[in-house]
Amino acid sequence: MAKVMIVGPVGAGKTTLVNALRDYQRPACKTASIIFDGDIIDTPGEYSQIPRFYPALLVTAMDAALVILVQDASTREVSLPPGFGGMLARPVVGAVTKIDLPGADSARAASRLRAAGVRDKIFFVSAMTGQGIEELSQFLNERGCNLWAKH
Ligand SMILES: Nc1nc2c(ncn2[C@@H]2O[C@H](COP(=O)(O)OP(=O)(O)OP(=O)(O)O)[C@@H](O)[C@H]2O)c(=O)[nH]1
Ligand SMILES: [Mg+2]
């Protein structure tokens, strides 16, 4: 099956998004290493923020059919370098997370993702309210990613 790799800064909501996509009823813990769980590959935020980890992301991306680059809608910080997604040599879609938070700015987050190299579709989601999760889940299924597959 096609694997999807989730990439983005520390605290952007990657693991929480994985939990929402899989319908896991558990809070996200800090991700300390690359986690392969069925068709989903979750990565620690440090891997996209500290250049010496980039090779690990590049190698892991070779296992994936698709990358989701995640951006928190509630932060003004710019955490990814321009064109970062292009380095991964895979189709890259975007996910703007935490759109439920007061002060969330989806348009700003989407433009951050475009600057970071997302050329494909961008999804706007909240793991708290469930908004946008079904649409992303359907998209992933259409791309051959089985969200329920386990090791
Ligand atoms: N309000 C709100 N909070 C969220 C949402 N998604 C994630 N969070 C919160 O954001 C914090 C970080 O979430 P994680 O999923 O651990 O972030 P991560 O990107 O996996 O972080 P690393 O594993 O450190 O790379 C947690 O406190 C989550 O509860 C969301 O959609 N809405
Ligand atoms: Mg995590």
PDB file of C-alpha atoms and ligand atoms in Angstrom:
ATOM      1  CA  MET A   1       0.000   0.000   0.000  1.00  0.00           C
ATOM      2  CA  ALA A   2       1.008   3.644  -0.376  1.00  0.00           C
ATOM      3  CA  LYS A   3       2.596   5.216   2.650  1.00  0.00           C
ATOM      4  CA  VAL A   4       2.172   8.831   3.700  1.00  0.00           C
ATOM      5  CA  MET A   5       4.877  10.660   5.653  1.00  0.00           C
ATOM      6  CA  ILE A   6       3.894  13.494   7.986  1.00  0.00           C
ATOM      7  CA  VAL A   7       6.459  16.279   8.291  1.00  0.00           C
ATOM      8  CA  GLY A   8       6.504  19.684   9.994  1.00  0.00           C
ATOM      9  CA  PRO A   9       7.811  21.697  12.919  1.00  0.00           C
ATOM     10  CA  VAL A  10       7.784  20.687  16.584  1.00  0.00           C
ATOM     11  CA  GLY A  11       4.308  20.998  18.076  1.00  0.00           C
ATOM     12  CA  ALA A  12       2.598  21.609  14.728  1.00  0.00           C
ATOM     13  CA  GLY A  13       0.082  18.865  15.501  1.00  0.00           C
ATOM     14  CA  LYS A  14       1.409  15.989  13.377  1.00  0.00           C
ATOM     15  CA  THR A  15       0.844  13.180  15.879  1.00  0.00           C
ATOM     16  CA  THR A  16      -2.518  14.614  16.909  1.00  0.00           C
ATOM     17  CA  LEU A  17      -3.482  14.615  13.230  1.00  0.00           C
ATOM     18  CA  VAL A  18      -2.397  10.979  12.883  1.00  0.00           C
ATOM     19  CA  ASN A  19      -4.507  10.104  15.926  1.00  0.00           C
ATOM     20  CA  ALA A  20      -7.521  11.909  14.431  1.00  0.00           C
ATOM     21  CA  LEU A  21      -7.086  10.197  11.039  1.00  0.00           C
ATOM     22  CA  ARG A  22      -6.861   6.817  12.736  1.00  0.00           C
ATOM     23  CA  ASP A  23      -9.565   7.614  15.257  1.00  0.00           C
ATOM     24  CA  TYR A  24      -7.191   6.862  18.122  1.00  0.00           C
ATOM     25  CA  GLN A  25      -8.663   8.202  21.344  1.00  0.00           C
ATOM     26  CA  ARG A  26      -5.429   9.186  23.023  1.00  0.00           C
ATOM     27  CA  PRO A  27      -3.466  12.379  23.539  1.00  0.00           C
ATOM     28  CA  ALA A  28      -0.348  12.821  21.423  1.00  0.00           C
ATOM     29  CA  CYS A  29       2.983  12.340  23.143  1.00  0.00           C
ATOM     30  CA  LYS A  30       6.133  14.032  21.940  1.00  0.00           C
ATOM     31  CA  THR A  31       7.485  12.094  18.942  1.00  0.00           C
ATOM     32  CA  ALA A  32      11.094  11.138  19.644  1.00  0.00           C
ATOM     33  CA  SER A  33      11.892   9.080  16.557  1.00  0.00           C
ATOM     34  CA  ILE A  34      10.448   8.268  13.158  1.00  0.00           C
ATOM     35  CA  ILE A  35       7.394   6.066  13.727  1.00  0.00           C
ATOM     36  CA  PHE A  36       6.128   3.619  11.107  1.00  0.00           C
ATOM     37  CA  ASP A  37       2.562   2.627  11.893  1.00  0.00           C
ATOM     38  CA  GLY A  38       0.963   0.813   8.967  1.00  0.00           C
ATOM     39  CA  ASP A  39       0.730   3.237   6.049  1.00  0.00           C
ATOM     40  CA  ILE A  40       1.494   6.320   8.157  1.00  0.00           C
ATOM     41  CA  ILE A  41       4.996   7.556   8.933  1.00  0.00           C
ATOM     42  CA  ASP A  42       5.085  10.147  11.736  1.00  0.00           C
ATOM     43  CA  THR A  43       8.266  12.170  12.188  1.00  0.00           C
ATOM     44  CA  PRO A  44       9.647  14.309  15.022  1.00  0.00           C
ATOM     45  CA  GLY A  45       9.443  18.036  14.351  1.00  0.00           C
ATOM     46  CA  GLU A  46      13.168  18.388  14.957  1.00  0.00           C
ATOM     47  CA  TYR A  47      13.810  16.424  11.761  1.00  0.00           C
ATOM     48  CA  SER A  48      12.382  19.249   9.680  1.00  0.00           C
ATOM     49  CA  GLN A  49      13.930  22.025  11.774  1.00  0.00           C
ATOM     50  CA  ILE A  50      17.499  20.826  12.267  1.00  0.00           C
ATOM     51  CA  PRO A  51      19.393  20.405   8.986  1.00  0.00           C
ATOM     52  CA  ARG A  52      21.578  17.548  10.204  1.00  0.00           C
ATOM     53  CA  PHE A  53      18.423  15.422  10.375  1.00  0.00           C
ATOM     54  CA  TYR A  54      17.393  16.162   6.775  1.00  0.00           C
ATOM     55  CA  PRO A  55      19.135  13.059   5.380  1.00  0.00           C
ATOM     56  CA  ALA A  56      16.966  10.861   7.640  1.00  0.00           C
ATOM     57  CA  LEU A  57      13.846  12.514   6.233  1.00  0.00           C
ATOM     58  CA  LEU A  58      15.120  12.124   2.661  1.00  0.00           C
ATOM     59  CA  VAL A  59      15.806   8.428   3.101  1.00  0.00           C
ATOM     60  CA  THR A  60      12.464   7.822   4.829  1.00  0.00           C
ATOM     61  CA  ALA A  61      10.589   9.757   2.133  1.00  0.00           C
ATOM     62  CA  MET A  62      11.790   7.164  -0.368  1.00  0.00           C
ATOM     63  CA  ASP A  63       9.453   4.731   1.395  1.00  0.00           C
ATOM     64  CA  ALA A  64       6.498   7.097   1.043  1.00  0.00           C
ATOM     65  CA  ALA A  65       4.209   7.782  -1.924  1.00  0.00           C
ATOM     66  CA  LEU A  66       3.152  11.124  -0.506  1.00  0.00           C
ATOM     67  CA  VAL A  67       4.248  13.699   2.053  1.00  0.00           C
ATOM     68  CA  ILE A  68       1.986  15.898   4.176  1.00  0.00           C
ATOM     69  CA  LEU A  69       3.674  19.101   5.272  1.00  0.00           C
ATOM     70  CA  VAL A  70       2.004  20.415   8.414  1.00  0.00           C
ATOM     71  CA  GLN A  71       1.677  24.047   9.494  1.00  0.00           C
ATOM     72  CA  ASP A  72       0.060  25.273  12.723  1.00  0.00           C
ATOM     73  CA  ALA A  73      -2.492  28.009  11.900  1.00  0.00           C
ATOM     74  CA  SER A  74      -2.015  29.665  15.270  1.00  0.00           C
ATOM     75  CA  THR A  75       1.665  30.549  15.017  1.00  0.00           C
ATOM     76  CA  ARG A  76       3.426  33.413  13.294  1.00  0.00           C
ATOM     77  CA  GLU A  77       6.751  31.628  13.362  1.00  0.00           C
ATOM     78  CA  VAL A  78       8.413  30.640  10.124  1.00  0.00           C
ATOM     79  CA  SER A  79       9.957  27.256  10.875  1.00  0.00           C
ATOM     80  CA  LEU A  80      10.635  25.725   7.489  1.00  0.00           C
ATOM     81  CA  PRO A  81      13.078  27.018   4.901  1.00  0.00           C
ATOM     82  CA  PRO A  82      11.822  28.101   1.462  1.00  0.00           C
ATOM     83  CA  GLY A  83      11.314  25.147  -0.856  1.00  0.00           C
ATOM     84  CA  PHE A  84      11.827  22.592   1.926  1.00  0.00           C
ATOM     85  CA  GLY A  85       9.130  20.247   0.567  1.00  0.00           C
ATOM     86  CA  GLY A  86      10.790  20.099  -2.848  1.00  0.00           C
ATOM     87  CA  MET A  87      13.855  18.472  -1.281  1.00  0.00           C
ATOM     88  CA  LEU A  88      11.815  15.381  -0.354  1.00  0.00           C
ATOM     89  CA  ALA A  89      11.343  14.325  -3.990  1.00  0.00           C
ATOM     90  CA  ARG A  90       7.758  13.208  -3.416  1.00  0.00           C
ATOM     91  CA  PRO A  91       4.349  14.822  -4.062  1.00  0.00           C
ATOM     92  CA  VAL A  92       3.758  17.180  -1.126  1.00  0.00           C
ATOM     93  CA  VAL A  93       0.323  18.217   0.110  1.00  0.00           C
ATOM     94  CA  GLY A  94      -0.273  20.629   2.971  1.00  0.00           C
ATOM     95  CA  ALA A  95      -2.237  20.404   6.197  1.00  0.00           C
ATOM     96  CA  VAL A  96      -3.018  23.560   8.148  1.00  0.00           C
ATOM     97  CA  THR A  97      -3.746  22.420  11.707  1.00  0.00           C
ATOM     98  CA  LYS A  98      -5.381  23.956  14.812  1.00  0.00           C
ATOM     99  CA  ILE A  99      -7.871  26.023  12.815  1.00  0.00           C
ATOM    100  CA  ASP A 100     -10.150  25.904  15.881  1.00  0.00           C
ATOM    101  CA  LEU A 101      -7.842  28.103  17.954  1.00  0.00           C
ATOM    102  CA  PRO A 102      -8.617  31.770  18.506  1.00  0.00           C
ATOM    103  CA  GLY A 103      -6.150  33.749  16.455  1.00  0.00           C
ATOM    104  CA  ALA A 104      -5.724  30.970  13.923  1.00  0.00           C
ATOM    105  CA  ASP A 105      -4.955  32.440  10.518  1.00  0.00           C
ATOM    106  CA  SER A 106      -5.520  29.824   7.836  1.00  0.00           C
ATOM    107  CA  ALA A 107      -4.506  32.085   4.948  1.00  0.00           C
ATOM    108  CA  ARG A 108      -1.184  32.970   6.589  1.00  0.00           C
ATOM    109  CA  ALA A 109      -0.527  29.299   7.314  1.00  0.00           C
ATOM    110  CA  ALA A 110      -1.361  28.312   3.739  1.00  0.00           C
ATOM    111  CA  SER A 111       1.052  30.897   2.367  1.00  0.00           C
ATOM    112  CA  ARG A 112       3.772  29.534   4.702  1.00  0.00           C
ATOM    113  CA  LEU A 113       3.132  26.093   3.211  1.00  0.00           C
ATOM    114  CA  ARG A 114       3.316  27.438  -0.339  1.00  0.00           C
ATOM    115  CA  ALA A 115       6.626  29.111   0.514  1.00  0.00           C
ATOM    116  CA  ALA A 116       7.862  25.827   1.975  1.00  0.00           C
ATOM    117  CA  GLY A 117       7.211  24.110  -1.352  1.00  0.00           C
ATOM    118  CA  VAL A 118       3.652  22.748  -1.236  1.00  0.00           C
ATOM    119  CA  ARG A 119       2.442  22.773  -4.854  1.00  0.00           C
ATOM    120  CA  ASP A 120      -0.441  20.329  -4.401  1.00  0.00           C
ATOM    121  CA  LYS A 121      -3.649  20.577  -2.368  1.00  0.00           C
ATOM    122  CA  ILE A 122      -3.818  22.139   1.116  1.00  0.00           C
ATOM    123  CA  PHE A 123      -6.249  20.794   3.734  1.00  0.00           C
ATOM    124  CA  PHE A 124      -7.522  22.856   6.674  1.00  0.00           C
ATOM    125  CA  VAL A 125      -8.100  20.743   9.749  1.00  0.00           C
ATOM    126  CA  SER A 126      -8.784  20.694  13.439  1.00  0.00           C
ATOM    127  CA  ALA A 127      -8.125  17.535  15.371  1.00  0.00           C
ATOM    128  CA  MET A 128     -10.136  19.061  18.221  1.00  0.00           C
ATOM    129  CA  THR A 129     -13.401  19.676  16.346  1.00  0.00           C
ATOM    130  CA  GLY A 130     -12.824  17.116  13.587  1.00  0.00           C
ATOM    131  CA  GLN A 131     -13.188  19.765  10.882  1.00  0.00           C
ATOM    132  CA  GLY A 132     -11.490  18.760   7.622  1.00  0.00           C
ATOM    133  CA  ILE A 133     -10.403  15.342   8.878  1.00  0.00           C
ATOM    134  CA  GLU A 134     -12.885  13.387   6.748  1.00  0.00           C
ATOM    135  CA  GLU A 135     -11.838  15.238   3.584  1.00  0.00           C
ATOM    136  CA  LEU A 136      -8.148  14.527   4.211  1.00  0.00           C
ATOM    137  CA  SER A 137      -8.919  10.940   5.104  1.00  0.00           C
ATOM    138  CA  GLN A 138     -10.836  10.441   1.835  1.00  0.00           C
ATOM    139  CA  PHE A 139      -8.030  12.027  -0.153  1.00  0.00           C
ATOM    140  CA  LEU A 140      -5.490   9.670   1.419  1.00  0.00           C
ATOM    141  CA  ASN A 141      -7.681   6.663   0.697  1.00  0.00           C
ATOM    142  CA  GLU A 142      -7.977   7.770  -2.934  1.00  0.00           C
ATOM    143  CA  ARG A 143      -4.181   7.965  -3.095  1.00  0.00           C
ATOM    144  CA  GLY A 144      -3.980   4.339  -1.946  1.00  0.00           C
ATOM    145  CA  CYS A 145      -3.112   4.964   1.688  1.00  0.00           C
ATOM    146  CA  ASN A 146      -4.919   2.572   4.002  1.00  0.00           C
ATOM    147  CA  LEU A 147      -5.321   4.461   7.276  1.00  0.00           C
ATOM    148  CA  TRP A 148      -6.319   1.311   9.091  1.00  0.00           C
ATOM    149  CA  ALA A 149      -3.420  -0.877   8.018  1.00  0.00           C
ATOM    150  CA  LYS A 150      -1.218  -2.024  10.868  1.00  0.00           C
ATOM    151  CA  HIS A 151       2.198  -3.608  10.895  1.00  0.00           C
TER     152      HIS A 151
HETATM  153  N1  LIG B   1      -6.574  23.286  19.620  1.00  0.00           N
HETATM  154  C1  LIG B   1      -5.889  22.381  18.928  1.00  0.00           C
HETATM  155  N2  LIG B   1      -4.750  21.870  19.445  1.00  0.00           N
HETATM  156  C2  LIG B   1      -4.070  20.955  18.706  1.00  0.00           C
HETATM  157  C3  LIG B   1      -4.519  20.522  17.431  1.00  0.00           C
HETATM  158  N3  LIG B   1      -3.625  19.638  16.965  1.00  0.00           N
HETATM  159  C4  LIG B   1      -2.667  19.515  17.903  1.00  0.00           C
HETATM  160  N4  LIG B   1      -2.936  20.307  18.964  1.00  0.00           N
HETATM  161  C5  LIG B   1      -2.130  20.444  20.187  1.00  0.00           C
HETATM  162  O1  LIG B   1      -0.810  20.819  19.818  1.00  0.00           O
HETATM  163  C6  LIG B   1       0.146  20.218  20.696  1.00  0.00           C
HETATM  164  C7  LIG B   1       1.221  19.518  19.893  1.00  0.00           C
HETATM  165  O2  LIG B   1       0.640  18.458  19.183  1.00  0.00           O
HETATM  166  P1  LIG B   1       1.465  17.197  18.651  1.00  0.00           P
HETATM  167  O3  LIG B   1       0.528  16.408  17.812  1.00  0.00           O
HETATM  168  O4  LIG B   1       2.170  16.500  19.743  1.00  0.00           O
HETATM  169  O5  LIG B   1       2.555  17.927  17.728  1.00  0.00           O
HETATM  170  P2  LIG B   1       3.667  17.243  16.829  1.00  0.00           P
HETATM  171  O6  LIG B   1       3.705  18.006  15.558  1.00  0.00           O
HETATM  172  O7  LIG B   1       3.452  15.776  16.724  1.00  0.00           O
HETATM  173  O8  LIG B   1       4.991  17.562  17.653  1.00  0.00           O
HETATM  174  P3  LIG B   1       6.394  16.754  17.688  1.00  0.00           P
HETATM  175  O9  LIG B   1       6.088  15.308  17.948  1.00  0.00           O
HETATM  176  O10 LIG B   1       7.154  17.396  18.799  1.00  0.00           O
HETATM  177  O11 LIG B   1       7.067  17.007  16.376  1.00  0.00           O
HETATM  178  C8  LIG B   1      -0.646  19.267  21.607  1.00  0.00           C
HETATM  179  O12 LIG B   1      -0.854  19.925  22.849  1.00  0.00           O
HETATM  180  C9  LIG B   1      -1.957  19.097  20.869  1.00  0.00           C
HETATM  181  O13 LIG B   1      -3.052  18.854  21.736  1.00  0.00           O
HETATM  182  C10 LIG B   1      -5.743  21.076  16.922  1.00  0.00           C
HETATM  183  O14 LIG B   1      -6.214  20.784  15.802  1.00  0.00           O
HETATM  184  N5  LIG B   1      -6.373  22.006  17.715  1.00  0.00           N
HETATM  185 MG    MG B   2       4.569  14.187  17.211  1.00  0.00          MG
END
